[in-house]
Tab-separated table of C-alpha atoms and ligand atoms in Angstrom:
chain	number	residue	atom	x	y	z
A	5	MET	CA	-21.009	17.476	13.689
A	6	PRO	CA	-20.228	20.246	16.138
A	7	ALA	CA	-17.108	21.768	14.522
A	8	LEU	CA	-16.589	22.959	10.648
A	9	VAL	CA	-13.917	24.596	8.894
A	10	LEU	CA	-14.761	26.806	5.839
A	11	LEU	CA	-11.907	27.935	3.660
A	12	GLY	CA	-10.933	29.203	0.003
A	13	ALA	CA	-10.046	26.557	-2.141
A	14	GLN	CA	-8.278	28.866	-4.596
A	15	TRP	CA	-6.521	32.228	-4.118
A	16	GLY	CA	-9.192	33.784	-1.858
A	17	ASP	CA	-12.262	35.965	-2.753
A	18	GLU	CA	-14.277	32.872	-3.588
A	19	GLY	CA	-17.354	34.229	-1.718
A	20	LYS	CA	-16.777	33.040	1.509
A	21	GLY	CA	-18.816	35.493	3.319
A	22	LYS	CA	-21.837	34.261	1.594
A	23	ALA	CA	-21.080	30.721	2.639
A	24	THR	CA	-20.372	31.522	6.304
A	25	ASP	CA	-23.590	33.791	6.402
A	26	LEU	CA	-25.490	31.015	5.052
A	27	LEU	CA	-24.510	28.850	7.877
A	28	GLY	CA	-24.358	31.405	10.338
A	29	GLY	CA	-27.908	31.087	11.265
A	30	SER	CA	-27.443	27.504	12.512
A	31	VAL	CA	-23.985	27.941	14.277
A	32	ASP	CA	-23.253	29.191	17.517
A	33	TYR	CA	-19.763	30.369	17.005
A	34	VAL	CA	-18.152	31.781	14.158
A	35	VAL	CA	-14.272	31.940	14.559
A	36	ARG	CA	-11.371	33.538	12.403
A	37	TYR	CA	-8.273	31.674	12.896
A	38	GLN	CA	-5.671	33.387	10.919
A	39	GLY	CA	-4.923	36.790	8.749
A	40	GLY	CA	-6.069	40.011	9.563
A	41	ASN	CA	-7.658	43.045	7.893
A	42	ASN	CA	-6.207	42.009	4.771
A	43	ALA	CA	-9.397	39.861	4.186
A	44	GLY	CA	-12.475	41.046	2.627
A	45	HIS	CA	-15.888	39.487	2.917
A	46	THR	CA	-18.929	40.949	1.474
A	47	VAL	CA	-22.043	39.793	2.939
A	48	VAL	CA	-25.533	40.738	1.433
A	49	VAL	CA	-28.495	40.652	4.018
A	50	GLY	CA	-31.816	41.675	2.750
A	51	ASP	CA	-31.118	45.134	0.879
A	52	GLN	CA	-28.061	45.786	3.193
A	53	LYS	CA	-24.424	44.937	1.751
A	54	TYR	CA	-21.819	44.778	4.464
A	55	ALA	CA	-17.883	44.830	3.986
A	56	LEU	CA	-16.094	42.749	6.758
A	57	HIS	CA	-12.269	42.889	7.045
A	58	LEU	CA	-11.363	41.688	10.355
A	59	LEU	CA	-14.685	40.748	11.903
A	60	PRO	CA	-16.057	37.188	11.356
A	61	SER	CA	-19.049	37.402	9.384
A	62	GLY	CA	-21.012	35.540	12.011
A	63	ILE	CA	-21.317	38.968	13.731
A	64	LEU	CA	-24.372	39.614	11.331
A	65	SER	CA	-26.142	36.514	12.750
A	66	PRO	CA	-27.949	37.574	16.080
A	67	GLY	CA	-27.783	34.216	17.959
A	68	CYS	CA	-23.964	33.896	16.698
A	69	THR	CA	-20.886	34.581	19.014
A	70	PRO	CA	-18.062	35.818	16.714
A	71	VAL	CA	-14.639	35.024	17.818
A	72	ILE	CA	-11.189	36.393	16.719
A	73	GLY	CA	-8.692	33.498	17.541
A	74	ASN	CA	-5.169	33.616	18.684
A	75	GLY	CA	-3.717	32.894	15.112
A	76	VAL	CA	-5.377	36.266	13.760
A	77	VAL	CA	-3.426	39.574	13.477
A	78	VAL	CA	-5.298	42.430	15.071
A	79	ASP	CA	-5.059	45.986	13.917
A	80	PRO	CA	-6.922	47.641	16.753
A	81	ALA	CA	-7.580	50.914	14.978
A	82	VAL	CA	-9.391	48.865	12.352
A	83	LEU	CA	-11.352	46.569	14.632
A	84	LEU	CA	-12.923	49.531	16.551
A	85	SER	CA	-13.888	51.301	13.711
A	86	GLU	CA	-15.420	48.186	12.069
A	87	LEU	CA	-17.200	47.675	15.183
A	88	SER	CA	-18.406	51.179	15.536
A	89	GLY	CA	-19.605	51.220	11.703
A	90	LEU	CA	-21.644	48.108	12.420
A	91	ALA	CA	-22.990	49.502	15.847
A	92	GLU	CA	-24.190	52.621	13.777
A	93	ARG	CA	-25.928	50.264	11.417
A	94	GLY	CA	-27.798	48.633	14.308
A	95	VAL	CA	-25.781	45.597	14.486
A	96	ASP	CA	-25.172	43.873	17.851
A	97	THR	CA	-21.416	43.308	18.409
A	98	SER	CA	-21.285	43.036	22.245
A	99	LYS	CA	-20.880	39.132	21.885
A	100	LEU	CA	-17.553	39.491	20.176
A	101	LEU	CA	-14.496	37.387	21.786
A	102	ILE	CA	-11.022	38.208	21.168
A	103	SER	CA	-8.152	35.952	22.002
A	104	GLY	CA	-5.661	37.517	24.420
A	105	ASN	CA	-2.908	35.750	22.560
A	106	ALA	CA	-3.782	37.123	19.254
A	107	HIS	CA	-0.975	39.548	18.032
A	108	LEU	CA	-1.532	43.164	17.142
A	109	ILE	CA	-0.695	45.060	13.960
A	110	THR	CA	1.083	48.447	15.170
A	111	PRO	CA	1.638	51.441	12.972
A	112	TYR	CA	5.289	50.110	12.338
A	113	HIS	CA	4.176	47.073	10.685
A	114	THR	CA	2.142	49.067	8.465
A	115	THR	CA	4.806	51.332	7.570
A	116	LEU	CA	7.205	48.414	7.017
A	117	ASP	CA	4.742	46.600	4.864
A	118	LYS	CA	4.625	49.583	2.355
A	119	VAL	CA	8.101	50.567	2.325
A	120	SER	CA	9.454	46.823	2.044
A	121	GLU	CA	6.994	46.525	-1.006
A	122	ARG	CA	8.265	49.503	-2.512
A	123	PHE	CA	11.803	48.242	-2.040
A	124	LEU	CA	11.204	45.067	-3.675
A	125	GLY	CA	10.468	46.915	-7.081
A	126	LYS	CA	9.360	44.294	-9.666
A	127	ARG	CA	9.848	41.506	-7.504
A	128	LYS	CA	6.956	42.961	-5.027
A	129	ILE	CA	4.497	40.541	-3.692
A	130	GLY	CA	1.493	42.832	-4.114
A	131	THR	CA	0.513	42.941	-0.494
A	132	THR	CA	-2.573	44.629	1.044
A	133	GLY	CA	-0.201	46.966	2.694
A	134	ARG	CA	-2.036	46.396	5.972
A	135	GLY	CA	1.016	45.188	7.893
A	136	ILE	CA	0.085	41.648	7.846
A	137	GLY	CA	3.597	40.126	6.982
A	138	PRO	CA	5.722	42.121	9.353
A	139	ALA	CA	3.229	41.520	12.375
A	140	TYR	CA	3.381	37.662	11.672
A	141	ALA	CA	7.204	38.103	11.271
A	142	ASP	CA	7.595	39.488	14.788
A	143	LYS	CA	5.489	36.996	15.941
A	144	ILE	CA	7.699	34.126	14.680
A	145	ASN	CA	10.647	36.476	15.929
A	146	ARG	CA	9.376	36.739	19.217
A	147	VAL	CA	9.240	40.212	19.444
A	148	GLY	CA	5.441	40.596	18.582
A	149	ILE	CA	2.825	42.602	20.777
A	150	ARG	CA	-0.164	40.388	21.805
A	151	VAL	CA	-3.693	41.753	22.557
A	152	GLN	CA	-3.020	41.012	26.400
A	153	ASP	CA	-0.026	43.078	26.486
A	154	LEU	CA	-2.452	46.166	26.152
A	155	PHE	CA	-3.206	45.646	29.797
A	156	ASP	CA	0.325	45.642	31.393
A	157	GLU	CA	1.876	49.285	30.731
A	158	SER	CA	5.264	48.184	31.651
A	159	ILE	CA	5.358	44.997	29.790
A	160	LEU	CA	3.923	46.812	26.717
A	161	ARG	CA	6.782	49.392	26.879
A	162	GLN	CA	9.453	46.951	27.057
A	163	LYS	CA	8.044	45.012	24.132
A	164	VAL	CA	7.488	47.950	21.913
A	165	GLU	CA	11.110	49.132	22.890
A	166	ALA	CA	12.501	45.734	21.995
A	167	ALA	CA	10.702	45.568	18.656
A	168	LEU	CA	11.658	49.240	17.741
A	169	ASP	CA	15.120	48.699	18.678
A	170	SER	CA	16.323	47.039	15.537
A	171	LYS	CA	13.163	48.436	13.470
A	172	ASN	CA	14.091	52.029	13.749
A	173	GLN	CA	17.556	51.050	12.368
A	174	VAL	CA	16.122	49.365	9.384
A	175	LEU	CA	13.576	52.288	8.661
A	176	ALA	CA	16.113	54.985	8.888
A	177	LYS	CA	19.334	53.233	7.273
A	178	LEU	CA	17.796	50.908	4.751
A	179	TYR	CA	14.519	52.605	3.899
A	180	ASN	CA	15.746	56.345	4.853
A	181	ARG	CA	12.590	56.597	6.796
A	182	ARG	CA	11.902	58.529	10.257
A	183	ALA	CA	12.394	56.565	13.032
A	184	ILE	CA	9.286	55.858	15.090
A	185	ALA	CA	9.134	56.909	18.893
A	186	VAL	CA	8.302	54.400	21.534
A	187	ASP	CA	6.130	56.797	23.401
A	188	GLN	CA	3.981	57.325	20.429
A	189	VAL	CA	3.297	53.746	19.763
A	190	VAL	CA	2.596	52.878	23.363
A	191	GLU	CA	0.262	55.903	24.150
A	192	GLU	CA	-1.690	54.953	20.944
A	193	LEU	CA	-1.910	51.254	21.927
A	194	LEU	CA	-2.746	52.143	25.451
A	195	GLY	CA	-5.482	54.255	24.237
A	196	TYR	CA	-7.338	50.955	22.808
A	197	ALA	CA	-6.830	49.034	26.026
A	198	ASP	CA	-10.280	50.166	27.734
A	199	GLN	CA	-12.335	50.124	24.552
A	200	LEU	CA	-11.112	46.448	23.698
A	201	SER	CA	-10.951	44.989	27.375
A	202	GLY	CA	-14.502	43.764	27.615
A	203	TYR	CA	-14.035	41.626	24.525
A	204	VAL	CA	-10.880	39.617	25.554
A	205	ALA	CA	-11.278	36.068	26.491
A	206	ASP	CA	-9.608	32.856	26.846
A	207	THR	CA	-11.064	31.735	23.580
A	208	THR	CA	-9.328	28.492	23.620
A	209	LEU	CA	-11.397	27.328	26.523
A	210	VAL	CA	-14.453	28.768	25.429
A	211	LEU	CA	-14.490	27.005	22.070
A	212	ASN	CA	-13.660	23.652	23.415
A	213	ASN	CA	-16.029	23.718	26.197
A	214	ALA	CA	-18.620	24.665	23.577
A	215	ILE	CA	-17.581	21.757	21.325
A	216	ASP	CA	-17.821	19.492	24.184
A	217	GLN	CA	-21.283	20.549	24.998
A	218	GLY	CA	-22.224	19.987	21.428
A	219	GLN	CA	-22.575	23.605	20.217
A	220	VAL	CA	-21.631	24.265	16.524
A	221	VAL	CA	-18.486	26.003	15.870
A	222	LEU	CA	-17.487	27.039	12.303
A	223	PHE	CA	-13.987	28.140	11.645
A	224	GLU	CA	-13.770	30.727	8.955
A	225	GLY	CA	-10.589	30.959	7.007
A	226	GLY	CA	-9.442	34.232	5.529
A	227	GLN	CA	-7.669	34.346	1.923
A	228	GLY	CA	-7.546	30.897	0.416
A	229	THR	CA	-5.384	27.599	-0.051
A	230	LEU	CA	-2.815	28.899	-2.662
A	231	LEU	CA	-2.097	32.012	-0.404
A	232	ASP	CA	-0.990	29.663	2.379
A	233	VAL	CA	2.565	30.395	3.493
A	234	ASP	CA	3.389	26.830	3.649
A	235	HIS	CA	0.909	25.199	0.888
A	236	GLY	CA	0.424	28.145	-1.427
A	237	THR	CA	2.300	29.812	-4.251
A	238	TYR	CA	5.378	30.957	-2.156
A	239	PRO	CA	6.621	33.538	-2.134
A	240	PHE	CA	3.465	35.196	-3.589
A	241	VAL	CA	1.373	34.263	-0.578
A	242	THR	CA	0.161	35.706	2.669
A	243	SER	CA	2.042	35.083	5.896
A	244	SER	CA	-0.309	32.762	7.469
A	245	ASN	CA	-2.135	29.395	7.145
A	246	PRO	CA	-5.448	29.533	5.614
A	247	THR	CA	-5.509	25.916	5.158
A	248	ALA	CA	-7.370	23.494	7.396
A	249	GLY	CA	-4.546	23.029	9.796
A	250	GLY	CA	-4.403	26.492	10.753
A	251	ALA	CA	-7.753	26.362	12.198
A	252	CYS	CA	-6.278	24.098	15.055
A	253	THR	CA	-3.129	26.282	15.486
A	254	GLY	CA	-4.905	29.439	15.247
A	255	THR	CA	-7.666	28.558	17.911
A	256	GLY	CA	-6.133	25.938	20.188
A	257	VAL	CA	-8.935	23.201	19.159
A	258	GLY	CA	-7.532	20.126	18.227
A	259	PRO	CA	-8.009	18.061	14.780
A	260	THR	CA	-9.891	15.303	16.214
A	261	LYS	CA	-12.541	17.829	17.076
A	262	ILE	CA	-13.190	18.975	13.613
A	263	SER	CA	-15.588	16.715	11.348
A	264	CYS	CA	-16.172	18.919	8.333
A	265	VAL	CA	-14.110	20.764	5.899
A	266	ILE	CA	-15.651	22.961	3.284
A	267	GLY	CA	-13.806	24.423	0.655
A	268	ILE	CA	-15.268	27.503	-1.397
A	269	LEU	CA	-14.775	27.141	-5.061
A	270	LYS	CA	-15.520	29.840	-7.609
A	271	ALA	CA	-16.891	28.453	-10.727
A	272	TYR	CA	-13.779	30.259	-12.644
A	273	THR	CA	-10.590	31.519	-11.088
A	274	THR	CA	-9.438	34.940	-9.735
A	275	ARG	CA	-6.317	36.202	-7.955
A	276	VAL	CA	-5.277	39.369	-6.412
A	277	GLY	CA	-1.452	40.451	-6.363
A	278	ALA	CA	1.353	39.030	-8.214
A	279	GLY	CA	2.638	35.281	-8.714
A	280	PRO	CA	1.737	32.464	-11.253
A	281	PHE	CA	-1.897	31.942	-12.389
A	282	PRO	CA	-1.848	29.345	-15.291
A	283	THR	CA	-5.611	30.005	-16.526
A	284	GLU	CA	-5.246	33.568	-16.355
A	285	LEU	CA	-7.114	35.455	-18.946
A	286	LEU	CA	-5.838	38.736	-20.435
A	287	ASP	CA	-8.320	38.918	-23.050
A	288	GLU	CA	-12.051	39.848	-23.673
A	289	ASP	CA	-13.261	36.804	-21.783
A	290	GLY	CA	-11.032	37.808	-18.734
A	291	GLU	CA	-12.358	41.464	-18.962
A	292	LYS	CA	-16.055	39.868	-19.264
A	293	LEU	CA	-15.348	37.646	-16.113
A	294	ARG	CA	-14.054	40.742	-14.149
A	295	THR	CA	-17.118	42.974	-15.056
A	296	ILE	CA	-20.056	40.181	-14.682
A	297	GLY	CA	-18.446	38.817	-11.525
A	298	GLY	CA	-17.868	42.445	-9.906
A	299	GLU	CA	-14.131	41.041	-9.350
A	300	ARG	CA	-12.645	43.987	-7.517
A	301	GLY	CA	-11.141	43.584	-3.971
A	302	VAL	CA	-13.225	44.417	-1.104
A	303	THR	CA	-10.084	45.312	1.027
A	304	THR	CA	-8.049	47.105	-1.612
A	305	GLY	CA	-10.425	47.977	-4.450
A	306	ARG	CA	-7.827	46.532	-6.888
A	307	ASP	CA	-9.073	44.575	-9.803
A	308	ARG	CA	-8.698	40.918	-9.702
A	309	ARG	CA	-6.764	38.916	-12.387
A	310	CYS	CA	-9.653	36.565	-13.748
A	311	GLY	CA	-9.255	33.185	-15.512
A	312	TRP	CA	-11.012	29.963	-16.412
A	313	PHE	CA	-11.613	27.219	-13.728
A	314	ASP	CA	-8.490	25.091	-12.792
A	315	ALA	CA	-9.249	21.451	-11.662
A	316	VAL	CA	-5.723	20.964	-10.640
A	317	ILE	CA	-5.885	23.641	-8.119
A	318	ALA	CA	-9.298	22.229	-7.055
A	319	ARG	CA	-7.634	18.764	-6.639
A	320	TYR	CA	-4.621	20.184	-4.704
A	321	ALA	CA	-7.090	21.856	-2.266
A	322	THR	CA	-8.847	18.695	-1.497
A	323	ARG	CA	-5.711	17.275	-0.747
A	324	VAL	CA	-3.866	19.575	1.426
A	325	ASN	CA	-7.216	20.620	3.298
A	326	GLY	CA	-8.747	17.074	3.798
A	327	LEU	CA	-11.944	18.613	2.130
A	328	THR	CA	-15.097	17.003	2.902
A	329	ASP	CA	-17.240	19.292	0.777
A	330	PHE	CA	-17.078	22.023	-1.708
A	331	PHE	CA	-19.569	25.208	-1.991
A	332	LEU	CA	-19.396	26.231	-5.547
A	333	THR	CA	-19.887	30.060	-6.023
A	334	LYS	CA	-20.713	32.316	-8.493
A	335	LEU	CA	-22.046	29.854	-11.293
A	336	ASP	CA	-24.405	32.602	-12.329
A	337	VAL	CA	-21.413	34.675	-13.725
A	338	LEU	CA	-20.797	31.843	-16.336
A	339	THR	CA	-24.334	32.268	-18.043
A	340	GLY	CA	-24.138	33.419	-21.647
A	341	TRP	CA	-20.910	31.746	-22.677
A	342	GLU	CA	-21.422	29.390	-25.537
A	343	ARG	CA	-18.515	27.284	-24.422
A	344	ILE	CA	-16.637	27.107	-21.102
A	345	PRO	CA	-13.091	25.850	-21.105
A	346	VAL	CA	-11.862	24.093	-17.978
A	347	CYS	CA	-8.344	23.394	-17.014
A	348	VAL	CA	-8.028	19.571	-16.605
A	349	ALA	CA	-4.213	19.216	-16.312
A	350	TYR	CA	-0.862	21.016	-17.329
A	351	GLU	CA	1.655	20.713	-19.724
A	352	ILE	CA	4.796	21.362	-18.360
A	353	ASP	CA	8.157	20.944	-20.521
A	354	GLY	CA	6.106	18.967	-22.872
A	355	LYS	CA	4.613	16.356	-20.437
A	356	ARG	CA	1.149	16.196	-18.963
A	357	VAL	CA	1.018	16.873	-15.422
A	358	GLU	CA	-2.086	16.096	-13.359
A	359	GLU	CA	-1.054	17.516	-10.024
A	360	LEU	CA	-0.135	20.731	-8.837
A	361	PRO	CA	3.820	20.635	-9.268
A	362	TYR	CA	5.576	21.296	-6.024
A	363	SER	CA	8.379	23.098	-7.611
A	364	GLN	CA	7.886	26.823	-8.299
A	365	THR	CA	9.866	26.695	-11.518
A	366	ASP	CA	7.520	23.928	-12.921
A	367	PHE	CA	4.474	25.904	-11.926
A	368	HIS	CA	5.618	29.174	-13.536
A	369	HIS	CA	6.057	27.089	-16.802
A	370	ALA	CA	2.953	25.419	-16.689
A	371	THR	CA	0.439	25.865	-19.539
A	372	PRO	CA	-3.146	24.847	-18.988
A	373	ILE	CA	-4.580	21.851	-20.985
A	374	TYR	CA	-8.262	22.817	-21.350
A	375	GLU	CA	-11.498	20.518	-22.082
A	376	THR	CA	-14.262	22.690	-23.212
A	377	LEU	CA	-17.726	22.209	-21.980
A	378	PRO	CA	-21.087	23.648	-23.723
A	379	GLY	CA	-22.464	26.585	-21.714
A	380	TRP	CA	-26.066	28.010	-21.078
A	381	SER	CA	-27.876	31.048	-21.716
A	382	GLU	CA	-30.674	30.757	-19.247
A	383	ASP	CA	-30.943	33.145	-16.132
A	384	ILE	CA	-30.208	30.711	-13.200
A	385	THR	CA	-30.489	33.071	-10.397
A	386	GLN	CA	-33.930	31.732	-9.474
A	387	ALA	CA	-32.942	28.183	-9.350
A	388	LYS	CA	-33.836	26.361	-5.934
A	389	THR	CA	-32.782	22.707	-6.645
A	390	PHE	CA	-30.019	21.249	-8.838
A	391	ASP	CA	-32.808	20.183	-11.247
A	392	ASP	CA	-33.933	23.685	-11.804
A	393	LEU	CA	-30.362	24.344	-13.502
A	394	PRO	CA	-30.284	24.258	-17.162
A	395	LYS	CA	-28.824	20.570	-18.353
A	396	ASN	CA	-25.486	22.046	-19.448
A	397	ALA	CA	-25.146	24.134	-16.064
A	398	GLN	CA	-25.797	20.799	-14.461
A	399	LYS	CA	-23.310	19.088	-16.588
A	400	TYR	CA	-20.635	21.748	-15.709
A	401	VAL	CA	-21.140	21.320	-11.932
A	402	GLN	CA	-20.919	17.584	-12.476
A	403	ALA	CA	-17.818	17.771	-14.242
A	404	LEU	CA	-16.232	20.028	-11.686
A	405	GLU	CA	-17.425	17.483	-8.964
A	406	GLU	CA	-15.531	14.750	-10.993
A	407	MET	CA	-12.381	16.508	-11.443
A	408	SER	CA	-11.915	18.248	-7.884
A	409	GLY	CA	-12.238	15.221	-5.707
A	410	ALA	CA	-15.034	16.101	-3.203
A	411	PRO	CA	-18.718	16.548	-3.460
A	412	ILE	CA	-20.271	19.816	-4.279
A	413	SER	CA	-22.799	20.406	-1.620
A	414	ALA	CA	-23.921	23.790	-2.340
A	415	ILE	CA	-23.999	26.103	-5.454
A	416	GLY	CA	-24.147	29.944	-5.471
A	417	VAL	CA	-26.354	31.214	-8.102
A	418	GLY	CA	-26.588	35.038	-7.025
A	419	PRO	CA	-25.313	37.389	-4.443
A	420	GLY	CA	-28.256	37.420	-2.225
A	421	ARG	CA	-28.585	35.251	0.890
A	422	ASP	CA	-31.286	32.935	-0.607
A	423	GLU	CA	-29.557	32.551	-4.017
A	424	THR	CA	-27.985	29.251	-3.138
A	425	ILE	CA	-28.804	25.841	-4.170
A	426	GLN	CA	-28.157	23.403	-1.267
A	427	ILE	CA	-27.566	19.824	-2.267
A	428	ASN	CA	-26.185	18.319	0.983
A	429	SER	CA	-26.393	19.862	4.552
A	430	PHE	CA	-23.113	20.606	6.089
A	431	LEU	CA	-24.637	20.117	9.559
B	512	LIG	P1	-0.912	40.338	2.569
B	512	LIG	O1	-1.668	39.093	3.055
B	512	LIG	O2	-1.496	41.681	2.658
B	512	LIG	O3	0.641	40.241	3.079
B	512	LIG	O4	-0.528	39.888	0.873
B	512	LIG	C1	-0.053	38.789	0.520
B	512	LIG	C2	-0.737	38.424	-0.807
B	512	LIG	O5	-2.204	37.891	-0.671
B	512	LIG	C3	-1.131	39.520	-1.903
B	512	LIG	O6	-1.016	38.918	-3.233
B	512	LIG	C4	-2.592	40.074	-1.621
B	512	LIG	O7	-3.018	40.340	-2.795
B	512	LIG	C5	-3.087	38.260	-1.113
B	512	LIG	N1	-4.242	38.623	-0.334
B	512	LIG	C6	-4.252	39.112	0.905
B	512	LIG	N2	-5.438	38.901	1.454
B	512	LIG	C7	-6.207	38.365	0.532
B	512	LIG	C8	-7.729	38.282	0.482
B	512	LIG	O8	-8.553	38.358	1.140
B	512	LIG	N3	-8.172	37.862	-0.922
B	512	LIG	C9	-7.253	37.716	-2.013
B	512	LIG	N4	-6.036	38.056	-1.792
B	512	LIG	C10	-5.426	38.292	-0.603
């Protein structure tokens, strides 16, 4: 089983860092395929806590080669500061490989992200303000700057000029901001070239060769299924494809080479930013989930919106990603509730609906239909096997599995590396 995808089954922040890290010890390559430094993984190794934004979490596993694929948007300043931060803590970062085809986030992308959000007012998306959307828009518009452009000054200048031509008009005339000088951008970008050149590689070739030789490659999605630009709650989404197909386009590895797709599923639901969220709790229970679950964004520090588990979403994630397994995270956060509601379907305009509605209007009108399961009060953080869990926690997991359409192969019962119950091996 040489190639696996690991992705968020809900709105991101499901605890992917922990899952990737758990597998990281036995995989040869950990690859990011989309997104940028809008992502945030917290990985706990021993008594050390690492917050990663752009780098694949495999960077913390000594035998593993971390890869930034062509589908990622790279802010070079952020990348270099993340690398030097890890180096200062003694982490070897020399194995990192970056696709020359990945696009760059430049200062004008970050500026445009912030001003356009402000301009949207009440209709804002609630982006992370990291320039993600504008960088992907330039990619699709064919005016993006790629990592490889850093190594050809004349091409770089031509491309920055072409990009800024129209952007400066927009910045000055629409947003009333100062125009950005081509020279300043080119100079800044050229300043990164030497520091990055040693990492740049033909990652498509490297990864395909590795898979052909039987090495284990793990594709790590940022954000989550419902933030996918095609399959998520558009327009309240990110500008890339976190769903499983994105692993292929974002790395140049074909779908026939991927044998396992693992959805990370939180035992309840959270969301950052704006957009519909049927099971959102605006009461004490929501606050309790936020506090106990530590639901504050690693990247933005914003409070996450919290709600009960939504099986309609889990089933949808199974469908659009072709999930083979779930990794259920943060089950320990639910300890102490006497009864735990789970959304099994929606009511929309008086009708019971079992599947995620494709219509945005319907989804906005969806009211959850709950089934309530009995809770447990015992501490579960020391559980090592499924049988160690209290009966009601076992029943909760089994109910989620039946509703969600794929086996739950691992369960997170605490933040630490070893606080995981592995039921089936992914490898
Ligand atoms: P962007 O990715 O910065 O453009 O933001 C678009 C939407 O995706 C916003 O609602 C963000 O809050 C959300 N988002 C982006 N990255 C993450 C993530 O890693 N976890 C959860 N939400 C995210």
